[in-house]
XYZ file of C-alpha atoms in Angstrom:
688
model
C -0.101 -0.051 0.099
C 1.447 3.388 -0.791
C 1.805 6.136 1.839
C 1.678 9.493 1.065
C 3.245 12.191 3.334
C 0.295 14.823 3.288
C -1.168 16.143 0.787
C 1.009 17.317 -2.356
C 0.225 20.944 -3.466
C 1.194 21.376 -7.080
C 3.354 24.254 -7.846
C 4.240 25.554 -11.023
C 8.405 26.355 -10.865
C 10.298 28.021 -13.738
C 12.625 24.899 -14.165
C 10.424 22.068 -15.932
C 13.246 19.721 -13.661
C 11.908 21.092 -10.706
C 9.804 19.903 -8.098
C 8.073 21.477 -5.161
C 5.886 19.870 -2.706
C 4.572 20.709 -0.115
C 3.775 18.314 3.081
C 1.095 18.656 6.097
C 2.491 15.826 8.220
C 2.143 12.028 7.991
C -0.852 10.844 6.257
C -1.426 7.439 4.998
C -3.587 6.979 2.064
C -5.756 4.785 3.521
C -5.220 2.470 7.084
C -1.995 1.000 7.022
C 0.627 -0.629 9.156
C 4.202 0.599 8.229
C 5.634 -2.821 9.394
C 4.342 -5.921 11.103
C 6.183 -4.724 14.355
C 5.370 -0.849 14.193
C 2.298 0.760 15.722
C 1.530 4.474 15.648
C 0.881 6.158 19.067
C -0.329 10.210 18.848
C 1.100 12.163 21.721
C 0.267 15.926 22.362
C 2.821 18.324 22.012
C 4.299 21.423 23.874
C 2.514 23.164 21.032
C -0.686 21.543 21.372
C -0.302 19.962 17.925
C -0.287 16.147 17.904
C 2.362 14.485 17.079
C 3.091 11.131 15.555
C 6.133 8.599 17.009
C 6.974 5.543 15.895
C 7.189 2.986 18.086
C 8.573 -0.709 17.476
C 7.185 -3.793 19.342
C 9.405 -6.347 19.936
C 9.313 -9.730 17.972
C 8.244 -12.580 20.972
C 10.982 -15.383 19.910
C 10.733 -18.793 21.603
C 13.092 -17.961 24.360
C 11.415 -14.327 24.996
C 14.756 -12.785 24.877
C 14.984 -9.575 24.049
C 18.108 -7.982 21.745
C 20.057 -5.478 23.531
C 19.759 -2.132 21.747
C 21.682 1.184 22.435
C 19.891 4.229 23.705
C 20.017 5.840 20.107
C 18.286 3.047 18.682
C 15.460 3.241 20.889
C 15.605 7.368 20.111
C 15.583 6.717 16.713
C 12.743 4.318 16.809
C 10.622 7.347 19.122
C 11.376 9.724 16.920
C 8.675 9.751 14.413
C 11.295 9.413 11.449
C 13.439 12.100 12.570
C 11.538 14.270 13.589
C 10.405 14.421 17.433
C 11.676 15.554 19.632
C 14.065 18.286 17.778
C 10.472 19.772 16.428
C 9.550 20.372 19.942
C 13.022 21.537 21.374
C 13.458 24.034 18.624
C 10.552 26.043 20.051
C 11.871 26.534 23.404
C 14.141 29.719 24.410
C 16.635 27.412 25.513
C 20.152 28.226 23.529
C 20.726 24.329 23.391
C 18.704 20.852 23.065
C 18.172 18.113 24.973
C 20.118 14.661 24.713
C 18.090 13.000 22.535
C 17.009 16.053 19.813
C 21.351 16.268 19.932
C 20.943 12.459 18.631
C 18.074 13.565 15.872
C 19.564 16.419 14.752
C 22.418 15.066 13.593
C 20.488 13.201 10.717
C 19.653 16.924 9.516
C 22.872 17.723 9.315
C 24.189 19.291 12.356
C 25.746 18.861 15.686
C 25.175 20.988 19.064
C 28.776 22.033 20.294
C 29.815 24.509 22.855
C 33.432 26.518 23.079
C 35.755 24.425 25.356
C 38.074 27.551 25.796
C 35.344 29.298 27.522
C 35.089 29.090 31.399
C 31.990 29.581 33.205
C 28.291 28.716 31.794
C 28.813 26.965 28.381
C 28.084 28.968 25.037
C 25.964 27.026 22.963
C 26.213 26.821 19.137
C 25.563 24.531 16.487
C 27.898 23.419 13.407
C 26.057 22.754 9.988
C 27.550 20.616 7.489
C 26.060 20.260 3.557
C 26.040 17.579 1.559
C 27.934 17.684 -1.648
C 28.389 15.133 -4.114
C 31.692 15.050 -5.606
C 32.312 18.373 -3.755
C 30.006 20.247 -6.604
C 29.206 23.719 -5.192
C 26.912 26.117 -7.983
C 28.039 29.251 -7.939
C 24.757 30.695 -6.203
C 25.567 28.038 -3.310
C 28.709 29.151 -2.845
C 27.612 32.817 -2.461
C 25.188 31.917 0.072
C 27.357 29.963 2.308
C 29.799 32.675 2.093
C 27.323 35.028 3.267
C 25.848 32.783 5.988
C 29.094 32.230 7.670
C 29.251 35.968 7.697
C 25.934 36.884 9.130
C 25.233 34.116 11.625
C 28.542 31.832 12.058
C 31.866 32.587 12.697
C 32.996 34.583 9.838
C 34.808 31.620 8.092
C 34.193 28.405 6.071
C 35.233 25.062 6.895
C 36.328 22.769 3.894
C 35.755 19.027 5.330
C 37.880 15.789 4.205
C 34.465 14.595 2.946
C 34.107 17.675 0.290
C 31.754 19.569 2.011
C 31.301 22.673 4.041
C 31.084 23.533 7.636
C 29.485 26.387 9.051
C 30.713 26.789 13.030
C 28.730 29.330 15.549
C 25.463 29.144 14.503
C 22.904 29.634 17.256
C 19.951 27.355 18.121
C 17.945 30.553 17.014
C 19.166 30.957 13.892
C 19.212 27.341 12.944
C 16.094 27.463 10.899
C 16.878 30.593 9.020
C 20.462 28.844 8.136
C 18.889 25.710 7.117
C 15.748 27.104 5.132
C 18.278 29.262 3.256
C 20.881 26.350 2.130
C 17.981 24.700 0.924
C 16.220 27.057 -0.941
C 19.328 27.992 -2.916
C 19.620 23.965 -4.039
C 21.987 22.782 -0.864
C 21.245 20.354 1.161
C 22.202 19.336 4.544
C 20.482 15.966 4.994
C 22.263 13.347 5.923
C 25.388 15.151 6.283
C 25.780 13.726 9.889
C 23.752 10.799 11.860
C 23.265 6.946 10.899
C 22.582 7.095 7.303
C 24.540 7.652 4.114
C 26.888 10.595 4.413
C 28.351 12.606 1.613
C 29.470 10.557 -1.682
C 33.065 11.238 -2.581
C 34.496 11.240 -6.241
C 37.423 12.788 -7.931
C 36.810 16.662 -7.604
C 38.579 17.788 -11.074
C 36.159 19.074 -13.514
C 37.605 17.218 -16.353
C 35.363 16.106 -19.366
C 37.078 12.862 -19.534
C 34.044 10.230 -19.743
C 35.060 8.031 -17.239
C 35.695 11.344 -14.472
C 32.107 12.781 -15.761
C 30.706 8.764 -15.119
C 31.938 8.705 -11.873
C 30.887 11.845 -10.809
C 27.496 11.383 -11.851
C 27.246 7.398 -10.389
C 28.420 9.313 -6.903
C 25.155 11.738 -7.489
C 23.287 9.118 -7.866
C 24.128 6.701 -4.916
C 23.434 9.878 -3.042
C 19.968 10.593 -4.499
C 19.055 6.832 -3.815
C 19.995 6.868 -0.415
C 18.847 9.951 0.641
C 15.541 9.851 3.093
C 12.369 10.010 1.957
C 9.961 10.473 4.534
C 10.369 14.647 4.332
C 11.240 15.055 8.379
C 14.131 17.740 6.866
C 11.448 19.417 4.989
C 8.991 19.441 7.290
C 11.661 20.891 10.499
C 13.178 23.625 8.076
C 11.307 24.667 5.463
C 7.575 24.247 6.727
C 7.181 21.250 4.385
C 7.941 22.299 0.946
C 10.340 19.827 -0.847
C 12.215 21.997 -3.135
C 14.674 19.624 -5.047
C 15.697 18.485 -8.376
C 13.452 15.251 -9.501
C 15.214 12.121 -8.920
C 16.697 10.545 -12.236
C 14.037 7.542 -13.167
C 16.603 4.485 -12.879
C 17.193 5.920 -9.548
C 13.661 5.953 -8.681
C 13.428 2.546 -10.334
C 16.409 1.092 -8.187
C 14.948 2.643 -4.742
C 11.789 1.423 -5.266
C 12.764 -2.203 -6.814
C 11.466 -5.133 -4.191
C 12.220 -7.996 -6.141
C 14.571 -9.251 -3.533
C 12.970 -8.131 -0.383
C 15.056 -5.127 0.411
C 12.568 -2.754 1.105
C 9.969 -1.806 3.825
C 7.151 -1.869 1.257
C 4.547 0.362 3.825
C 7.274 2.852 5.334
C 7.711 6.138 3.947
C 11.501 5.064 4.415
C 11.670 2.199 1.706
C 15.355 1.526 2.679
C 16.219 2.630 6.065
C 13.062 2.083 7.538
C 12.476 3.413 11.435
C 15.524 2.677 12.511
C 17.737 3.889 9.597
C 21.459 2.541 9.976
C 23.591 0.947 13.048
C 26.157 4.039 12.194
C 27.498 6.200 9.579
C 28.115 4.936 6.373
C 30.485 6.415 3.815
C 30.718 6.041 0.051
C 33.234 6.937 -2.697
C 33.429 6.267 -6.474
C 36.541 7.329 -8.615
C 38.306 6.253 -11.541
C 42.261 3.534 -12.023
C 45.120 5.317 -10.298
C 43.193 8.654 -9.049
C 43.185 8.018 -5.053
C 42.118 11.558 -4.120
C 39.500 10.093 -2.157
C 40.971 7.786 -0.003
C 38.817 5.042 -1.733
C 39.774 1.979 0.799
C 38.780 3.936 3.800
C 35.380 3.709 2.812
C 32.226 1.256 3.555
C 31.873 1.165 0.101
C 34.296 2.182 -2.705
C 33.320 2.183 -6.495
C 36.068 2.139 -9.432
C 34.708 2.994 -12.649
C 36.254 -0.094 -15.318
C 36.038 1.105 -18.769
C 36.848 -0.629 -22.281
C 39.490 0.133 -24.546
C 37.825 3.320 -26.200
C 37.361 5.040 -22.509
C 33.847 3.784 -22.665
C 32.962 3.023 -18.751
C 31.397 -0.781 -18.252
C 30.961 -1.189 -14.803
C 32.578 -0.967 -11.525
C 35.271 -2.619 -8.937
C 33.781 -2.842 -5.437
C 35.154 -2.882 -2.501
C 34.134 -2.744 0.934
C 34.670 -2.589 4.755
C 36.917 0.569 5.159
C 36.654 2.697 7.785
C 38.609 4.978 9.883
C 36.921 5.082 13.621
C 38.435 3.388 16.748
C 38.503 3.737 20.571
C 41.429 4.355 22.323
C 42.806 1.374 24.605
C 39.966 -0.684 23.171
C 41.924 -3.806 20.672
C 38.762 -4.725 19.538
C 38.223 -1.741 17.692
C 40.206 -0.927 14.485
C 40.887 1.294 11.573
C 40.032 -0.987 8.404
C 40.950 -0.850 4.574
C 38.291 -2.086 2.488
C 38.463 -5.627 1.030
C 37.544 -6.483 -2.764
C 34.077 -7.828 -3.043
C 33.661 -8.139 -6.996
C 32.731 -6.287 -10.327
C 29.109 -5.528 -11.616
C 28.322 -4.128 -14.802
C 27.381 -0.282 -15.015
C 23.529 -0.760 -15.279
C 23.589 -2.602 -11.870
C 25.656 -0.616 -9.978
C 22.548 1.295 -7.610
C 21.370 -2.559 -7.059
C 24.237 -3.449 -5.938
C 24.929 -0.531 -3.681
C 21.717 -0.819 -2.076
C 21.804 -4.726 -1.168
C 25.084 -3.721 0.423
C 23.355 -0.893 2.573
C 20.694 -3.445 3.388
C 22.979 -6.507 4.328
C 24.301 -3.302 6.804
C 20.998 -2.507 7.872
C 19.752 -5.698 8.538
C 23.074 -7.415 10.182
C 25.212 -4.414 11.817
C 25.137 -4.605 15.192
C 22.949 -2.111 17.291
C 23.751 -2.683 20.586
C 27.393 -1.469 20.896
C 28.053 1.653 18.557
C 31.727 1.279 19.190
C 30.859 -2.001 16.846
C 28.371 -0.851 14.547
C 30.168 0.132 11.412
C 29.960 -2.263 8.517
C 33.869 -2.756 9.192
C 32.966 -4.773 11.926
C 30.512 -7.077 10.247
C 33.011 -7.981 6.840
C 35.784 -8.406 9.410
C 33.731 -10.858 11.842
C 31.562 -12.923 8.850
C 34.504 -12.710 6.646
C 34.477 -11.653 2.964
C 33.152 -14.908 1.492
C 30.128 -14.923 4.060
C 29.618 -11.090 3.469
C 29.383 -11.687 -0.464
C 27.028 -14.492 -0.487
C 24.573 -12.479 1.732
C 24.692 -9.569 -0.123
C 23.972 -11.334 -3.551
C 20.583 -12.448 -2.001
C 19.450 -8.926 -1.862
C 21.510 -8.428 -5.115
C 19.842 -10.961 -6.951
C 22.960 -12.111 -8.865
C 26.653 -13.498 -8.533
C 29.423 -10.592 -8.394
C 31.953 -11.363 -11.181
C 35.591 -11.611 -10.439
C 36.978 -8.126 -9.558
C 38.867 -6.463 -12.547
C 42.924 -5.804 -12.517
C 43.705 -2.046 -11.686
C 47.312 -0.056 -12.581
C 48.812 1.545 -9.340
C 46.875 4.167 -7.462
C 48.538 7.669 -6.874
C 47.402 10.593 -4.770
C 46.013 13.296 -7.139
C 45.970 16.975 -5.373
C 44.303 19.024 -8.488
C 46.159 22.020 -7.227
C 47.167 24.879 -9.749
C 45.970 25.621 -13.439
C 44.849 22.733 -15.742
C 42.895 22.299 -18.610
C 39.120 20.843 -18.273
C 39.167 19.512 -21.607
C 36.512 21.491 -22.798
C 38.626 24.836 -23.866
C 38.094 26.018 -20.294
C 40.544 25.816 -17.317
C 40.423 25.106 -14.097
C 42.572 26.244 -10.619
C 43.163 24.352 -7.894
C 43.709 26.408 -4.632
C 45.501 25.106 -1.531
C 43.707 25.826 1.646
C 45.612 24.913 5.121
C 43.200 22.673 7.028
C 40.469 24.102 4.888
C 39.983 26.823 6.820
C 38.636 29.881 4.771
C 38.527 33.298 6.596
C 39.757 37.185 6.277
C 41.429 38.371 2.832
C 41.337 34.924 1.828
C 37.492 34.562 1.999
C 37.287 38.120 0.511
C 39.523 37.306 -2.427
C 37.646 33.912 -3.533
C 34.191 35.852 -3.265
C 34.999 38.485 -5.587
C 36.598 36.091 -8.089
C 33.866 33.774 -7.805
C 30.907 36.425 -7.663
C 32.626 38.425 -10.591
C 33.407 35.644 -13.451
C 30.264 33.614 -12.224
C 32.290 30.719 -11.118
C 31.362 27.139 -10.186
C 33.294 25.701 -7.422
C 34.649 22.067 -6.383
C 35.729 20.496 -2.894
C 38.573 18.377 -2.525
C 38.821 15.408 -0.065
C 41.864 16.885 0.795
C 39.980 20.315 2.120
C 41.242 21.970 -1.015
C 38.823 24.478 -3.334
C 38.622 24.146 -7.010
C 37.266 27.051 -9.243
C 35.607 25.957 -12.178
C 35.116 26.750 -15.832
C 37.584 29.687 -16.165
C 38.211 31.540 -19.800
C 42.075 31.834 -20.771
C 41.228 35.810 -20.892
C 40.753 35.237 -16.907
C 43.307 33.373 -15.633
C 45.999 36.737 -15.144
C 43.287 38.778 -13.522
C 41.993 36.216 -11.352
C 45.607 35.012 -10.126
C 46.505 38.430 -9.048
C 43.670 38.883 -6.872
C 43.773 35.885 -5.430
C 47.541 36.300 -4.699
C 47.071 39.806 -3.146
C 44.151 37.869 -0.898
C 47.189 35.583 0.335
C 46.852 32.492 -1.788
C 49.947 31.253 -2.692
C 50.868 29.499 -6.296
C 51.265 25.372 -5.463
C 55.085 25.590 -6.395
C 55.088 28.114 -3.218
C 53.504 26.087 -0.816
C 55.603 24.100 1.375
C 55.597 20.001 0.384
C 54.149 19.362 3.465
C 51.404 21.366 3.649
C 50.218 20.106 0.559
C 49.113 16.836 1.623
C 48.692 17.325 5.474
C 45.135 17.446 6.958
C 43.777 18.212 10.570
C 40.330 18.118 11.826
C 39.064 21.070 13.666
C 39.156 19.230 17.343
C 39.542 21.880 19.873
C 37.659 24.453 21.088
C 34.235 23.296 19.540
C 34.385 19.472 19.059
C 32.957 17.764 22.405
C 34.983 14.766 21.159
C 38.877 16.301 20.674
C 41.377 15.177 23.573
C 43.840 18.047 22.173
C 44.463 20.380 19.397
C 44.477 19.408 15.676
C 43.713 21.933 13.293
C 45.062 24.718 15.576
C 48.168 22.845 16.561
C 49.095 21.928 12.441
C 50.830 24.997 11.794
C 53.237 24.724 14.241
C 53.695 21.014 14.017
C 54.540 21.267 10.144
C 57.169 23.851 11.035
C 58.681 21.666 13.231
C 59.142 19.026 11.021
C 60.678 21.162 8.400
C 63.109 22.451 11.115
C 63.853 18.593 11.322
C 64.053 17.978 7.746
C 66.919 20.925 7.645
C 68.790 19.502 10.640
C 69.531 16.170 9.092
C 69.968 17.025 5.735
C 66.493 16.569 3.877
C 65.920 18.615 0.834
C 63.399 21.479 0.819
C 61.096 19.669 -1.568
C 61.005 16.372 0.228
C 57.708 15.451 2.077
C 55.548 13.234 4.013
C 52.264 12.581 4.661
C 51.257 14.152 7.972
C 47.930 14.208 9.433
C 46.463 15.288 12.794
C 43.200 14.300 14.643
C 42.253 15.600 17.861
C 40.575 11.982 18.812
C 40.616 8.445 17.614
C 37.378 8.904 15.210
C 40.206 9.276 12.329
C 37.895 12.296 10.968
C 41.154 13.363 8.720
C 41.971 9.781 7.774
C 45.419 9.677 9.801
C 45.833 5.986 9.937
C 46.609 6.381 6.209
C 49.265 8.827 6.892
C 52.579 8.275 6.510
C 53.170 9.899 9.726
C 50.159 10.408 11.851
C 49.571 12.182 14.767
C 46.378 10.837 17.122
C 45.096 12.551 20.010
C 45.526 10.373 23.270
C 45.534 12.807 26.010
C 45.996 16.815 26.529
C 48.802 18.147 24.544
C 49.884 14.673 23.585
C 49.548 12.145 20.704
C 49.783 8.523 19.497
C 52.011 8.390 17.217
C 51.445 6.196 13.812
C 53.652 5.199 10.938
C 53.407 3.534 7.492
C 50.916 4.615 5.502
C 52.117 5.092 1.905
C 51.888 8.588 -0.218
C 49.304 6.697 -2.412
C 47.054 6.068 0.124
C 46.723 2.118 -0.113
C 48.501 0.880 3.196
C 47.377 1.203 6.492
C 49.575 2.788 9.546
C 50.122 1.051 12.517
C 50.764 2.425 16.480
C 53.994 3.020 16.719
C 54.360 5.331 19.957
C 51.784 6.093 22.630
C 51.555 9.300 25.058
C 54.258 11.500 23.265
C 54.052 15.011 24.572
C 53.826 17.538 21.961
C 57.129 19.539 23.178
C 58.886 16.086 22.778
C 57.902 15.439 19.313
C 61.331 16.084 17.888
C 63.005 13.345 20.388
C 60.665 11.210 18.129
C 60.920 13.037 14.649
C 64.813 13.351 14.362
C 65.994 9.759 14.680
C 63.039 8.479 12.374
C 63.850 11.418 9.759
C 67.953 11.122 10.209
C 67.700 7.222 9.588
C 65.485 7.270 6.566
C 67.629 10.086 5.025
C 70.795 7.541 5.628
C 69.260 4.040 4.986
C 66.343 4.551 2.708
C 66.183 2.869 -0.606
C 66.203 4.474 -4.187
C 62.971 6.731 -4.326
C 61.703 5.096 -0.962
C 59.111 6.645 0.960
C 59.306 7.650 4.543
C 56.310 4.965 5.037
C 57.672 2.606 2.745
C 61.109 2.698 4.902
C 59.624 2.412 7.895
C 57.317 -0.796 7.012
C 60.855 -2.545 5.876
C 62.559 -1.486 8.415
C 60.223 -2.446 11.220
C 59.308 -0.754 14.460
C 61.831 -2.722 16.197
C 64.739 -1.440 14.460
C 62.699 2.186 14.432
C 62.234 2.049 18.549
C 65.937 1.774 19.014
C 66.893 4.261 17.154
C 64.500 6.474 19.040
C 65.360 4.967 22.244
C 69.182 5.183 22.005
C 69.035 8.724 20.208
C 71.696 11.279 21.043
C 71.180 13.870 18.733
C 71.979 14.476 15.317
C 75.854 13.576 14.254
C 77.416 17.263 13.769
C 79.007 17.475 10.324
C 79.301 13.729 9.487
C 82.647 13.697 7.187
C 82.157 12.799 3.441
C 82.863 8.917 2.374
C 83.104 8.638 6.131
C 86.239 10.537 6.078
C 87.336 11.196 9.860
C 88.641 14.584 9.663
C 89.463 14.839 13.347
C 91.629 12.490 15.589
C 90.791 14.360 18.919
C 88.501 16.926 20.658
C 91.033 19.283 21.245
C 91.759 20.013 17.325
C 87.806 20.055 16.468
C 86.944 22.585 19.329
C 90.422 24.566 17.731
C 89.060 24.084 13.930
C 85.430 25.167 15.146
C 86.823 28.239 17.108
C 88.306 29.224 13.672
C 85.316 28.713 11.576
C 82.890 30.561 13.591
C 85.318 33.736 12.777
C 84.910 32.897 9.125
C 81.278 32.114 9.283
C 82.045 27.941 8.338
C 81.731 25.075 9.865
C 84.587 23.239 11.362
C 83.685 20.325 8.797
C 83.806 23.239 5.938
C 86.839 25.069 7.496
C 88.522 21.671 7.737
C 87.830 20.385 4.313
C 89.407 23.570 2.861
C 92.583 23.177 4.861
C 92.943 19.900 3.424
C 92.159 20.698 -0.037
C 94.755 23.370 0.311
C 97.286 21.509 1.471
C 96.935 19.016 -1.646
C 96.906 21.726 -3.929
C 100.455 23.220 -2.503
C 101.812 19.820 -2.736
C 100.628 19.020 -6.147
C 102.666 22.101 -7.174
C 105.367 21.102 -5.256
C 105.320 24.282 -3.377
C 105.662 23.892 0.641
C 102.998 26.343 3.109
């Protein structure tokens, strides 16, 4: 039986693809049970209106044993499809919302926060996160986000590691205005947080190559397929007006298909039901070689497979990746995804849906530490997982296709799109845009009507630039403080950090505020041990073990494990294909050099040709690395070339060093000059 969410009021939009519908609450087209276990209770709200809550009746089993569920599962069940109690809490004069509403508002794309730097009463505000499949931001939406940051937020825009915006500092009284403005300008925050599919990643570069375009279209279709359907988002923020483009017919068909028992047929949420997913769910799509999206860190990774003519034919699928873990709980861990199989392109939405449904029905809902799909894949093993997914997919997966080597692609600088236009990739430290940079960006985006893409590395791409615009755009951005990529320290190019303190309630120590100094200190160590300026390592810093900046893929990951203290992870690789491992715990921030110096010193001296730092640490092994750190006595000063021992005793060295200081040289340099002069004089038959 069909269920309509209220009576839809027809609106004649100017865009024939635009569909606007108004919802007057939850109404069944005729009496209907949403599931065999679901009843509705009508409860009076504070406003006097009737609130419909979904309540699940436990299934009776022979043992009468009731499955344990987490508190969040009960909150979701009683929320009337993610409405209650948020709808009531937003009406109060308090600056904050209660615990249940705090869980519910995540599904709408927001977290409640307070400034942890402040002492005394808590100053509550909200972070709002957008949802932008493959980082696509139309010109109009960018300008709106820029305005909202100034009018209602902290005055900055934050680019995330999942190709979205975050606005910080939004007061509760302004939430509806900000949310409504985003929706009315064709943006969305729906599902940017919460227990459902998050933003779908894909390469941000606006290339016109067929496989890139197809990957981006697929990311958009997957996002649409897994978007909640029950109308709670629009009810909450725009009084029921569903302002969105019409869903592609192939997406509607895949969503509604129930030929293999994947759907709740009588539910306003055919895929999610009342309980949605056990935890967050992350998907990325990419093309061979392009690992700008950290493909193996996602619940699902899809890689476009093309024929010899460049025509997309299907996808390799990988499952069970994820970063989050808990300190001192060894049964929680980061995990790289496992190859699942290949599907033809026409089946991709059905295969994705089958994987999501497998996690929905089998992921743990009793302990949220173990609720991500990676734990299901790990406990079942890939063979069992594949078999269960195939039941919902209705087909067998084909063998995975071979792929070339992966590369990290930053897409910084000027590059051709392939259609005669240019794009310009801009490096943004930790994704934070503010001050002069923010004004300069707005100037060029507004003046030239540019569209924008956000990258998974917290950077930004300006698209569709004519050749004649390159010079004036470069000038304005340079005056605003943006550096050309060749002038950005190579350490900064690949570095990432989460926001952490002062607003993130989970942060144990600094990340975004701390990483500038950490990178400078690493560069100083490089210089001290003799590494060149153009050499680099991938460094990622997070304030807690949840892994938002994906530190467990870094060559050098710093994970907050106490006040001013980090757990150090080593062994990731520059192309993001190897999982790092814990090297040391509880390293105080002021003592980082004691670890960095020996590691980089021996990398400089013992590495193989073109061996990255991560590859080096894996080859040497952590036991030897730890011995080097434990026995470190400082960088050996002025080592002789070719192992020549220039000074036989300490007194001679100190005398030479004293003379060298007067000539602004090192003792080693002066000694070499003396030796060379002596050898030259002997060769000329002269004695000095």
